[in-house]
């Protein structure tokens, strides 16, 4: 009998964190604005977008993200 109570207590302790993560308790739900309208998204100006892309400078050389961690090129055989 004590063994069954211990198993039930362990299962209850394991279930509580899962219930807290899933948000299944207390009957409290998000009380947001139920107006049904979505927030307005800013409109993107295509000319401004293309102008911004044109202002990005071209790279002078090939980018090497591991350049600082590798040994110098003279060590290569």
PDB file of C-alpha atoms in Angstrom, residues 32-39:
ATOM      1  CA  UNK A  32      -6.133  40.335 -25.077  1.00  0.00           C
ATOM      2  CA  UNK A  33      -7.937  42.864 -27.210  1.00  0.00           C
ATOM      3  CA  UNK A  34     -10.610  40.890 -29.048  1.00  0.00           C
ATOM      4  CA  UNK A  35     -11.398  43.571 -31.606  1.00  0.00           C
ATOM      5  CA  UNK A  36     -10.475  41.143 -34.399  1.00  0.00           C
ATOM      6  CA  UNK A  37      -8.190  43.596 -36.168  1.00  0.00           C
ATOM      7  CA  UNK A  38      -4.564  42.757 -36.731  1.00  0.00           C
ATOM      8  CA  UNK A  39      -1.895  45.339 -35.932  1.00  0.00           C
TER       9      UNK A  39
END
